[in-house]
Every structure is written in C-alpha cells, then in structure tokens.
PDB file of C-alpha atoms in Angstrom:
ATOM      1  CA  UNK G 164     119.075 120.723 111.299  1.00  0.00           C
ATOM      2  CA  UNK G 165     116.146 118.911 109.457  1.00  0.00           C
ATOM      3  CA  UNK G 166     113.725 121.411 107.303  1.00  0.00           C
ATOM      4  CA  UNK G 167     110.187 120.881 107.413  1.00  0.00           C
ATOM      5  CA  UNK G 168     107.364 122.776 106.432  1.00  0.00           C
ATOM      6  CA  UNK G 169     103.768 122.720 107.552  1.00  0.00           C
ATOM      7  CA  UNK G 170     101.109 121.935 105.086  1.00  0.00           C
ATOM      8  CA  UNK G 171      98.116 123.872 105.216  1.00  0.00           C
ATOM      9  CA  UNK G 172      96.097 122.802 102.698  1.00  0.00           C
ATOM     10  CA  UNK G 173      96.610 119.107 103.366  1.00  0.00           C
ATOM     11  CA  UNK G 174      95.996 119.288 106.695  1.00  0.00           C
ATOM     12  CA  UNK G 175      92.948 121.540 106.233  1.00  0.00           C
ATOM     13  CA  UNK G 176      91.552 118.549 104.206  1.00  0.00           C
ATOM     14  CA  UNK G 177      92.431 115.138 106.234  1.00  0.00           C
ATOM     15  CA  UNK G 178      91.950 117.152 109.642  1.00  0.00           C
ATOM     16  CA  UNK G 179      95.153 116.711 110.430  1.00  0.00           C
ATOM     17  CA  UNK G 180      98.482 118.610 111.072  1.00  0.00           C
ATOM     18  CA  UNK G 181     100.774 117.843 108.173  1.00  0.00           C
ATOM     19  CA  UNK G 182     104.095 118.973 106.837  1.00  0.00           C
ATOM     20  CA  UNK G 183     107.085 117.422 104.913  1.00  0.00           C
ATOM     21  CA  UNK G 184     110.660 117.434 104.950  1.00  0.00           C
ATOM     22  CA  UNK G 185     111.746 119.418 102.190  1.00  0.00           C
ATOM     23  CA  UNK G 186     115.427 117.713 102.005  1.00  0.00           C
ATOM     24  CA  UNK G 187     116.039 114.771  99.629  1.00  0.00           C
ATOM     25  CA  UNK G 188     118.477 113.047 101.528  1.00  0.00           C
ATOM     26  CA  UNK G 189     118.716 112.104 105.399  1.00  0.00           C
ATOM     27  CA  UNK G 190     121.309 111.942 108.033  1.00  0.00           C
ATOM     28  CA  UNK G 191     121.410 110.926 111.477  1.00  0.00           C
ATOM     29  CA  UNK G 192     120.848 114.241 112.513  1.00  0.00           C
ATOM     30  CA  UNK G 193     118.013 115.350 110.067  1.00  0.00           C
ATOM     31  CA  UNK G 194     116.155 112.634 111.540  1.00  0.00           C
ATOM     32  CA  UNK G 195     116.268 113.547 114.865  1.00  0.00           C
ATOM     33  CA  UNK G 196     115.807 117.214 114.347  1.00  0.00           C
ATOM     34  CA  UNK G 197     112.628 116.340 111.984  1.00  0.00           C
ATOM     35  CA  UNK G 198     111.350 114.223 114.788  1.00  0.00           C
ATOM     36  CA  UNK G 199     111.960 116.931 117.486  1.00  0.00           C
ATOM     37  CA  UNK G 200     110.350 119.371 115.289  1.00  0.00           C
ATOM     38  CA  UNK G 201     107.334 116.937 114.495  1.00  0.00           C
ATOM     39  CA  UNK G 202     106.898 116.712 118.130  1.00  0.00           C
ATOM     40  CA  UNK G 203     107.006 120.210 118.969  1.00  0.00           C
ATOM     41  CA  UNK G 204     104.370 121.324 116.112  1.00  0.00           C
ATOM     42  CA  UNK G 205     102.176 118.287 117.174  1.00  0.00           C
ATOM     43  CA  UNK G 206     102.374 116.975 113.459  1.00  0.00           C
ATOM     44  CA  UNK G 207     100.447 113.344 112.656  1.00  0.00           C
ATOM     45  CA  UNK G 208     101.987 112.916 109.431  1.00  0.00           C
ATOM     46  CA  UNK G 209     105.393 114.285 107.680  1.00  0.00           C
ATOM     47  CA  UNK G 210     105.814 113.277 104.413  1.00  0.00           C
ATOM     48  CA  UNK G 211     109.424 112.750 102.618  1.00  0.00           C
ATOM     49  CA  UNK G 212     110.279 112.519  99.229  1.00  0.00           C
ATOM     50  CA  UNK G 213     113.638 111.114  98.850  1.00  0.00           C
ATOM     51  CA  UNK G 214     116.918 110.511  96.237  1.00  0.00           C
ATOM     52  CA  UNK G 215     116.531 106.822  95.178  1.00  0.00           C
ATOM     53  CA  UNK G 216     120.181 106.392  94.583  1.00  0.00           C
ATOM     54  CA  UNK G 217     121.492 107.874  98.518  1.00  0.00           C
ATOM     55  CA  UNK G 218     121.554 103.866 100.319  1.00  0.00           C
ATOM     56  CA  UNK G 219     122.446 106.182 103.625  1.00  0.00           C
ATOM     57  CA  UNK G 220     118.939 107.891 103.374  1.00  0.00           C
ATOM     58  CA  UNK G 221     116.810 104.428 102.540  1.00  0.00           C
ATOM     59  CA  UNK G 222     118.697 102.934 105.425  1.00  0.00           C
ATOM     60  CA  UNK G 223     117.865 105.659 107.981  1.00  0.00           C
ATOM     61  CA  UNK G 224     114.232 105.854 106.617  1.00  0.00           C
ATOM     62  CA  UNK G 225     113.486 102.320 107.431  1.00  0.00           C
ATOM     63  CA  UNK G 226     114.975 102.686 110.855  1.00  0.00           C
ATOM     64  CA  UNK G 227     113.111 105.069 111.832  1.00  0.00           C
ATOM     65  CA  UNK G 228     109.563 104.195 111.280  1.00  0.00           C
ATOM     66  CA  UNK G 229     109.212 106.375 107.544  1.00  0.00           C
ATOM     67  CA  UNK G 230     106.793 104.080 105.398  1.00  0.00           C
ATOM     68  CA  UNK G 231     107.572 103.260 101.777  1.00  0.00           C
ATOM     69  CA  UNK G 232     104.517 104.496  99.907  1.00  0.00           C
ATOM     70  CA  UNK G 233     105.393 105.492  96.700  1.00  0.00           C
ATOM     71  CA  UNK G 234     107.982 105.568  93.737  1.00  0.00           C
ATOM     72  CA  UNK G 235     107.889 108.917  92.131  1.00  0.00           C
ATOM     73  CA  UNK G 236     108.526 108.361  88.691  1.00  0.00           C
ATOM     74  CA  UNK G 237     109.214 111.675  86.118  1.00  0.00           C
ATOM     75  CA  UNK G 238     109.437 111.939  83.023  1.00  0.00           C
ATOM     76  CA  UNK G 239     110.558 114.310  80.109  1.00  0.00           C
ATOM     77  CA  UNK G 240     110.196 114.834  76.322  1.00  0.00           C
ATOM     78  CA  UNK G 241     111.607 117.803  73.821  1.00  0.00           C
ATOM     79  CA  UNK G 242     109.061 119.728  72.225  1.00  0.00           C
ATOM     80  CA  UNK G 243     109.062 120.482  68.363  1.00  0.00           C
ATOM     81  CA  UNK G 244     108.534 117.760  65.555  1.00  0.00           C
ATOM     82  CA  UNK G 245     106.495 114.567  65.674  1.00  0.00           C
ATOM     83  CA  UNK G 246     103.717 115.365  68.067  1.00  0.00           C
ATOM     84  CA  UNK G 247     100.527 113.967  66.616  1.00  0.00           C
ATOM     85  CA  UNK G 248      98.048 116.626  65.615  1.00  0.00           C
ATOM     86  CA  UNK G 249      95.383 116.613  68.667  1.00  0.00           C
ATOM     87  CA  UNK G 250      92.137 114.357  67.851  1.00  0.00           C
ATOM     88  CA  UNK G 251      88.639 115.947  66.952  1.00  0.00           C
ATOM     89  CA  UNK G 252      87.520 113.824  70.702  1.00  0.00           C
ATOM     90  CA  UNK G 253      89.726 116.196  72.700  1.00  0.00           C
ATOM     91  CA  UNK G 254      88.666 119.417  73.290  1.00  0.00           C
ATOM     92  CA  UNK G 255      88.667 122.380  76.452  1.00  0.00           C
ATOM     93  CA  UNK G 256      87.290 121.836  79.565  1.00  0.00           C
ATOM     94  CA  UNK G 257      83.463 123.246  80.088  1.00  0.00           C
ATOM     95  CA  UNK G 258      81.673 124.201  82.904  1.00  0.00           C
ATOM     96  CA  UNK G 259      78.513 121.077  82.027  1.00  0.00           C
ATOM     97  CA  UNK G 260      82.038 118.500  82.509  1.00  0.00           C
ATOM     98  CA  UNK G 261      82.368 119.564  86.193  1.00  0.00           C
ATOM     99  CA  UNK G 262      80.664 116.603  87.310  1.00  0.00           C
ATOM    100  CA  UNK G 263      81.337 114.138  85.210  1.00  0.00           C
ATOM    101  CA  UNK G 264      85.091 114.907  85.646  1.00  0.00           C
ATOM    102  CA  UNK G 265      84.425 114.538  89.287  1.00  0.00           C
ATOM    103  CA  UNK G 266      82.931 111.252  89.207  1.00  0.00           C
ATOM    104  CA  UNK G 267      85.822 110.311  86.891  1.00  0.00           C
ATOM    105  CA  UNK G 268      88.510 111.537  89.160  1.00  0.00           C
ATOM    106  CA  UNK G 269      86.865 109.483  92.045  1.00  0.00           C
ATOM    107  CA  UNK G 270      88.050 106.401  91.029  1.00  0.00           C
ATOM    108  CA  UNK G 271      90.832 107.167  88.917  1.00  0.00           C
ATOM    109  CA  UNK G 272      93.716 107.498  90.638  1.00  0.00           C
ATOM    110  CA  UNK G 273      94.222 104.410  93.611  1.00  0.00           C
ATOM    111  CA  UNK G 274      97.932 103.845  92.696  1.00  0.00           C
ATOM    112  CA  UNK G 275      98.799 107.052  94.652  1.00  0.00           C
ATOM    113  CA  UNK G 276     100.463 107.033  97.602  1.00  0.00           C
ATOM    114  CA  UNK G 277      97.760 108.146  99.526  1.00  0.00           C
ATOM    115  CA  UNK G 278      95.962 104.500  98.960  1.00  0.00           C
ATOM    116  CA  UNK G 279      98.693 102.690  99.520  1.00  0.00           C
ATOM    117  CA  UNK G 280      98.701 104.476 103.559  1.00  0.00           C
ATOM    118  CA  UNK G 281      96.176 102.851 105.437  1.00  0.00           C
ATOM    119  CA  UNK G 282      96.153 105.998 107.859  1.00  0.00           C
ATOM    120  CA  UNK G 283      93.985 108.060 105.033  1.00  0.00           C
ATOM    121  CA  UNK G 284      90.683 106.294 104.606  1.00  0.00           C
ATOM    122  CA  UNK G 285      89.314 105.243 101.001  1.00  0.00           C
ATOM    123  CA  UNK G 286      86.649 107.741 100.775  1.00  0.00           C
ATOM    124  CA  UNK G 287      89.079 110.675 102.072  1.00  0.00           C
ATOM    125  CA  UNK G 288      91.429 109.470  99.118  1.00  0.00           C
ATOM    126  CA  UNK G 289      88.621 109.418  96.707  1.00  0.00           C
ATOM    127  CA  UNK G 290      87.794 113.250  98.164  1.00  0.00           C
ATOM    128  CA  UNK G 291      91.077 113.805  97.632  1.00  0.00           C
ATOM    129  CA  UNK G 292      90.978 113.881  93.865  1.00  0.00           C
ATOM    130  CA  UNK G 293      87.467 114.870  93.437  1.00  0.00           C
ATOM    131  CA  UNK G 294      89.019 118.415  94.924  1.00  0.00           C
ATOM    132  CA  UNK G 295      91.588 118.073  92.811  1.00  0.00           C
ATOM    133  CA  UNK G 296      90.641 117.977  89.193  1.00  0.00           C
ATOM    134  CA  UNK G 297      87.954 120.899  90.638  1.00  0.00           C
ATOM    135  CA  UNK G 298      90.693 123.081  91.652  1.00  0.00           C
ATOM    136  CA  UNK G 299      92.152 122.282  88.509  1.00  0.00           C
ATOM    137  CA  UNK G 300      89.725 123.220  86.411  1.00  0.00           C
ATOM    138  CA  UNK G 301      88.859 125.945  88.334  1.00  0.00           C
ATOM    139  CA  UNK G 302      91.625 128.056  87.198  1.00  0.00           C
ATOM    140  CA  UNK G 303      94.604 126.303  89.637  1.00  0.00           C
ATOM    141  CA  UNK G 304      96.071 124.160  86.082  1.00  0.00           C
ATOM    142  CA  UNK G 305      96.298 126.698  82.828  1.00  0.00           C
ATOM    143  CA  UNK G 306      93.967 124.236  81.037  1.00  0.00           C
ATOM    144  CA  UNK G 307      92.097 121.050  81.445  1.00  0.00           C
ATOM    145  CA  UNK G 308      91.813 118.965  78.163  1.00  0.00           C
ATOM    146  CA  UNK G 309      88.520 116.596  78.006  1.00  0.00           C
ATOM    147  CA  UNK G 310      88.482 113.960  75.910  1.00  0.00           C
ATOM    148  CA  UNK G 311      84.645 112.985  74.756  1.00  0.00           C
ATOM    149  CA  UNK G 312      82.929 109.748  73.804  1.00  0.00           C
ATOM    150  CA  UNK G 313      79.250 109.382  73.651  1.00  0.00           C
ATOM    151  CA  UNK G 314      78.177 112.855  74.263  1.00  0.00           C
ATOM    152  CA  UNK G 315      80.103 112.717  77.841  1.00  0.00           C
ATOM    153  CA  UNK G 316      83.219 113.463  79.419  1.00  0.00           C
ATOM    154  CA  UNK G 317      85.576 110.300  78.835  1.00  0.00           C
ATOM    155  CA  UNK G 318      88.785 111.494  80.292  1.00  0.00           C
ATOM    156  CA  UNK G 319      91.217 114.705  80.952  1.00  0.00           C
ATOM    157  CA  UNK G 320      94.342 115.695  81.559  1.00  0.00           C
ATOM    158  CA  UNK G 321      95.687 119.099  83.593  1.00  0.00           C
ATOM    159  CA  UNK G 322      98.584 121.234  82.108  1.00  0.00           C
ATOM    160  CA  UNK G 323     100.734 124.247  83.533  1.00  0.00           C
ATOM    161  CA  UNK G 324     103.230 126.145  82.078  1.00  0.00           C
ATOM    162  CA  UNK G 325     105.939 127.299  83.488  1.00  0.00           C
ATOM    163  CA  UNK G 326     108.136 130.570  82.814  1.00  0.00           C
ATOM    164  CA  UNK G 327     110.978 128.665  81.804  1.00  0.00           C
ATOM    165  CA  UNK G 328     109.550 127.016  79.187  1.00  0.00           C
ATOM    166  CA  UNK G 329     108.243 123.763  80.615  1.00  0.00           C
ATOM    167  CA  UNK G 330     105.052 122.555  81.052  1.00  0.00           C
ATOM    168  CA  UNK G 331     103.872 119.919  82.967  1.00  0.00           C
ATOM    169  CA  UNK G 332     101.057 117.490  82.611  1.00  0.00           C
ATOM    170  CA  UNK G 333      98.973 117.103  86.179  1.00  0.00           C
ATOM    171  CA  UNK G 334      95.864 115.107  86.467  1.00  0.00           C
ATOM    172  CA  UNK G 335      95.444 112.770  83.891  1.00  0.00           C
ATOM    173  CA  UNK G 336      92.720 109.702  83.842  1.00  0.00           C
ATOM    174  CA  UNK G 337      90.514 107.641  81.655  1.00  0.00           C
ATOM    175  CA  UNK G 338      87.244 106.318  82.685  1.00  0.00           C
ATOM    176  CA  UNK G 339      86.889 102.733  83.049  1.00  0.00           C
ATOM    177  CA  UNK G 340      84.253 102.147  80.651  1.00  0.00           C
ATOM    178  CA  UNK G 341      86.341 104.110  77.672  1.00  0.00           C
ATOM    179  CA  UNK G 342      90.356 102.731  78.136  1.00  0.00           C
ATOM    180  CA  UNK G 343      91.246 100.545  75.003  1.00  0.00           C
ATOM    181  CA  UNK G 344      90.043 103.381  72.808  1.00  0.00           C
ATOM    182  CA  UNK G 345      93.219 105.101  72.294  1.00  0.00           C
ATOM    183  CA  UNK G 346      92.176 108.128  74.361  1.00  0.00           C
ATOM    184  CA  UNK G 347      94.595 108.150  76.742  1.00  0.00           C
ATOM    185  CA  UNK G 348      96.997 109.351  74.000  1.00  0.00           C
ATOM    186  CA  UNK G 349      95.264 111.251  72.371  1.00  0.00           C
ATOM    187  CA  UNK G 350      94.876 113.302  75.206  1.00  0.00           C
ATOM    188  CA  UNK G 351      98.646 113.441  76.032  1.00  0.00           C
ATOM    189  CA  UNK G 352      99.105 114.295  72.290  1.00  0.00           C
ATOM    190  CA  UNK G 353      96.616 117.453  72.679  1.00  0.00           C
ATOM    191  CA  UNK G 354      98.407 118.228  75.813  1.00  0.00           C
ATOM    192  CA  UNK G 355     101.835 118.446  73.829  1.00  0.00           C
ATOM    193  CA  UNK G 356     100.350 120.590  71.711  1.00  0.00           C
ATOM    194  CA  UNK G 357      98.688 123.035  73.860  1.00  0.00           C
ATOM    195  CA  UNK G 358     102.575 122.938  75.393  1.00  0.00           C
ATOM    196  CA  UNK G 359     104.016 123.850  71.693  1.00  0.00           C
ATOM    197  CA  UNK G 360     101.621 126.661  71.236  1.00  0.00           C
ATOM    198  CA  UNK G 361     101.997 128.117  74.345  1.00  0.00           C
ATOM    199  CA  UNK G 362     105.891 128.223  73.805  1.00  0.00           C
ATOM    200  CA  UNK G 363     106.886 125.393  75.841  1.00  0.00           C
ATOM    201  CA  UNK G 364     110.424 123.617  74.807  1.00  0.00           C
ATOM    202  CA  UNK G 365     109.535 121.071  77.114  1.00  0.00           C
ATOM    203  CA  UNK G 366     106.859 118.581  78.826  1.00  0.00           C
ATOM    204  CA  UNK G 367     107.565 116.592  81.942  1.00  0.00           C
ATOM    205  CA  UNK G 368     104.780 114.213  84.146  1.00  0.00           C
ATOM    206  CA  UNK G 369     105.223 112.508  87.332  1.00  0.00           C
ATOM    207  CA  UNK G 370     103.828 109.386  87.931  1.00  0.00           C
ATOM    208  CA  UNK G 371     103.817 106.108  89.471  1.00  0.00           C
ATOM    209  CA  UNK G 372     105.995 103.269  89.828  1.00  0.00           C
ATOM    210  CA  UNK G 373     102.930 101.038  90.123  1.00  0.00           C
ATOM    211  CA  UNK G 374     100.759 102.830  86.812  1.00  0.00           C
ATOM    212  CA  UNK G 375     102.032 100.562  84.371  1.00  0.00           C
ATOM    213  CA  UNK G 376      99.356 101.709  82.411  1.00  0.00           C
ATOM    214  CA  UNK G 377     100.456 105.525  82.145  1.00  0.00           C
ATOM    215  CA  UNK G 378     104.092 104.389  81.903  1.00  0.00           C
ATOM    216  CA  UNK G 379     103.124 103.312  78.462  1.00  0.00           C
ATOM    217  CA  UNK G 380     100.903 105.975  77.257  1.00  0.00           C
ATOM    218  CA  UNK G 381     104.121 108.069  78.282  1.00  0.00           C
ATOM    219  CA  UNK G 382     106.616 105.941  76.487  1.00  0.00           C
ATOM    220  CA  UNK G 383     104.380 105.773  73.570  1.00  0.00           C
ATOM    221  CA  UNK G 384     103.987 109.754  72.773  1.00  0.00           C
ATOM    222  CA  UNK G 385     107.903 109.913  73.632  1.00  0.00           C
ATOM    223  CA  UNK G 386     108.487 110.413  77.151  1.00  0.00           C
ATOM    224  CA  UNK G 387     111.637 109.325  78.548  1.00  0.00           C
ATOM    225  CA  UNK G 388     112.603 109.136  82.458  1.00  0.00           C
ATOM    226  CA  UNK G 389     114.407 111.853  84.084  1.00  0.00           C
ATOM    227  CA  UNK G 390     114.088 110.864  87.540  1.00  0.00           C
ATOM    228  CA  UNK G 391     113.389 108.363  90.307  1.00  0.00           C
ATOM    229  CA  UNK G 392     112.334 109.305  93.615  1.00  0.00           C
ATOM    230  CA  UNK G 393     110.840 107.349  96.862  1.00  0.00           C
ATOM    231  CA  UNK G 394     107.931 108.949  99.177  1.00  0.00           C
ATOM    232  CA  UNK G 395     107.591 108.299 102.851  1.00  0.00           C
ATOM    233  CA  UNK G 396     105.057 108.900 105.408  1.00  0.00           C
ATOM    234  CA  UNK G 397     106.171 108.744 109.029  1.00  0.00           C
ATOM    235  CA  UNK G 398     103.280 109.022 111.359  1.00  0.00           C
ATOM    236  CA  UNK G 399     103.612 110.401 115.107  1.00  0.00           C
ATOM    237  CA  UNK G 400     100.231 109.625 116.544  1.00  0.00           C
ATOM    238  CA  UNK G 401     101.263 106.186 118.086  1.00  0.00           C
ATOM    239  CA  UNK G 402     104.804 107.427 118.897  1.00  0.00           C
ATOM    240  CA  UNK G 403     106.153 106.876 122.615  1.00  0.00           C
ATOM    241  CA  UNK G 404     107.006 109.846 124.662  1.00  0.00           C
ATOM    242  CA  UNK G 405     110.070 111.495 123.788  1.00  0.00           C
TER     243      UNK G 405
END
C-alpha cells in the first residue's frame, strides 16, 4: 500500500489539492494504490521524490505518467578547521531588507522544479519564493544572513539547526546585478560559521542538478555530495475515469 500525505500548505498556495508520496522507491503496487488514493482525495498533483540508483522505480515512474522535474542534489561538509572567517559584507537579516530580499527572491530561483512544470504558472513560481524567504525570515529558518553592497541587500542565505548537530543551509541567492563579486561565498562561509557557533558538527544543502552555479560555490567552501535523488510530479486533472 502506497503512502501519501496531503499537503496543506502547498495546496493552500497554488489552489490546489496536493500531497506526495512519502516512499523513495516504487512498485507495481505502490503505484496503483497512490493512484487509487489520488483519486479518492481528488488530488491534482502528487509529488515523488525518488532513489536515483532503484532502475525498477525510474521504470515504473515513466510508465505511469510521473514527470521528471528535478534532480535533487545534497550535499555535506564537516565542521571545524578551515572555514573562512565571515566577510565585513555579511551581516543578520533586518526588518528595512524585507523587501529587497523579496524582490531578490523573485527571480532567483527558476532552476526549481516548480519552473520546470508547466502546470504552475511563472508568476505563481515567482510567489512561490517571495513567501518563502518571508517565512524565512520571519522566524521559520533560525537566521537569515544578508550579504550588502551599495547600501542594499545583495544576497542571503537561510540556516536551521538541527538537534543532532546539523545544520542546513535553505534559501540561498545572489542578485543579478552583484554575482562575480565573490558574495556568494562569502555568504556560505558566514553560514558555516553561524553553524560552528551554534554547535553544529555538520552543514548539508540541497540543490539542483541544473544550478551549476551553486554546485561550485558548494564545491568551493568544501561541500561534497551525499546524495542524488529524482522529483516527479504526476498530475490527475486530465486523467481518464478509473
């Protein structure tokens, strides 16, 4: 039997009923019982994030209609020695960034999966993470870095700790107008370090197959991959009758 769970909050914000299937892998079975389920809650959209290395569960995906919209990619680094010391640009959020973090966040962040469905219109999308860096800086991450060039917000990145010791890095963008300036890094370096003196051991980011770009800033401050994973969207709207 498949497991899915509704999503509230996500389908609060597209207007539509949304859940995901919280198992990695698929079998004939968990497909039809997700799709039974789907059916019965009136769901549009389930997502599906998925083990990259099961071929049984990439073969039954594309058989039954789940879209490829995404490659998951985390990564991990120890904390300890050899994190830069965080630059004088990057400093805590503050309640005058709100908008300019907003505008920022806007057009930051098309290589999600969300752009890459043409189900969720742009402007939606663009909602999406305009909502997103607010709840995050609204109390939802532990802290929001801002990195600052000209008198104005530049960039940020989102961090959470966790009580086992590792924190993650959530929301992270550069505005167009201020990459090639190094401050992508230097706002990964002040993240490790907020990490290190909050007693994190670890730091770990998910991103994008397609973000070359924050592949390297990664790489570059030490992150290494731990995973690969594949999301799916299978949508219901235009399915035949059962």
């Amino acid at each position: 039997m498949a497991h899915c769970e509704f999503l509230a909050w996500d389908s609060q914000f597209f207007g539509l009923r949304i859940a995901r299937l919280t198992e990695p892998r698929l079998t004939s079975g968990s497909v039809a019982s997700a799709r039974r389920w789907c059916r019965a809650n009136q769901i549009d959209c389930l997502y599906f994030l998925a083990d990259s290395d099961d071929a049984e569960t990439v073969r039954l995906a594309q058989v039954n209609a789940f879209q490829l919209v995404d490659i998951r990619l985390t990564l991990e680094r120890r904390l300890g020695g050899g994190i830069a010391p965080p630059a004088p640009a990057v400093r805590p959020f503050q309640p005058a960034d709100a908008a300019g973090l907003r505008a920022i966040a806007r057009v930051s962040h098309r290589d999600s999966r969300f752009y890459y469905d043409a189900q969720f219109a742009r402007p939606q999308c663009d909602a999406l993470y305009e909502a997103w860096i607010e709840r995050s800086f609204g109390g939802w991450a532990d802290a929001v870095l801002v990195a600052e060039c000209d008198a104005a917000p530049a960039g940020y990145i989102s961090c959470h700790l966790a009580p086992a010791g590792v924190g993650s890095i959530g929301l992270f963008a550069v505005a167009q107008e201020y990459r090639r300036r190094d401050l992508g890094r230097q706002l990964v370096a002040a993240a490790l370090e907020y990490f290190c003196h909050n007693g994190m051991q670890q730091a770990t980011v998910v991103t994008q197959g397609r973000n070359i770009a924050s592949q390297r800033v990664y790489q570059r401050c030490g992150f290494l991959a731990q995973s690969v994973q594949l999301w799916y969207h299978c949508w219901f709207k235009t399915d035949p009758p059962a």
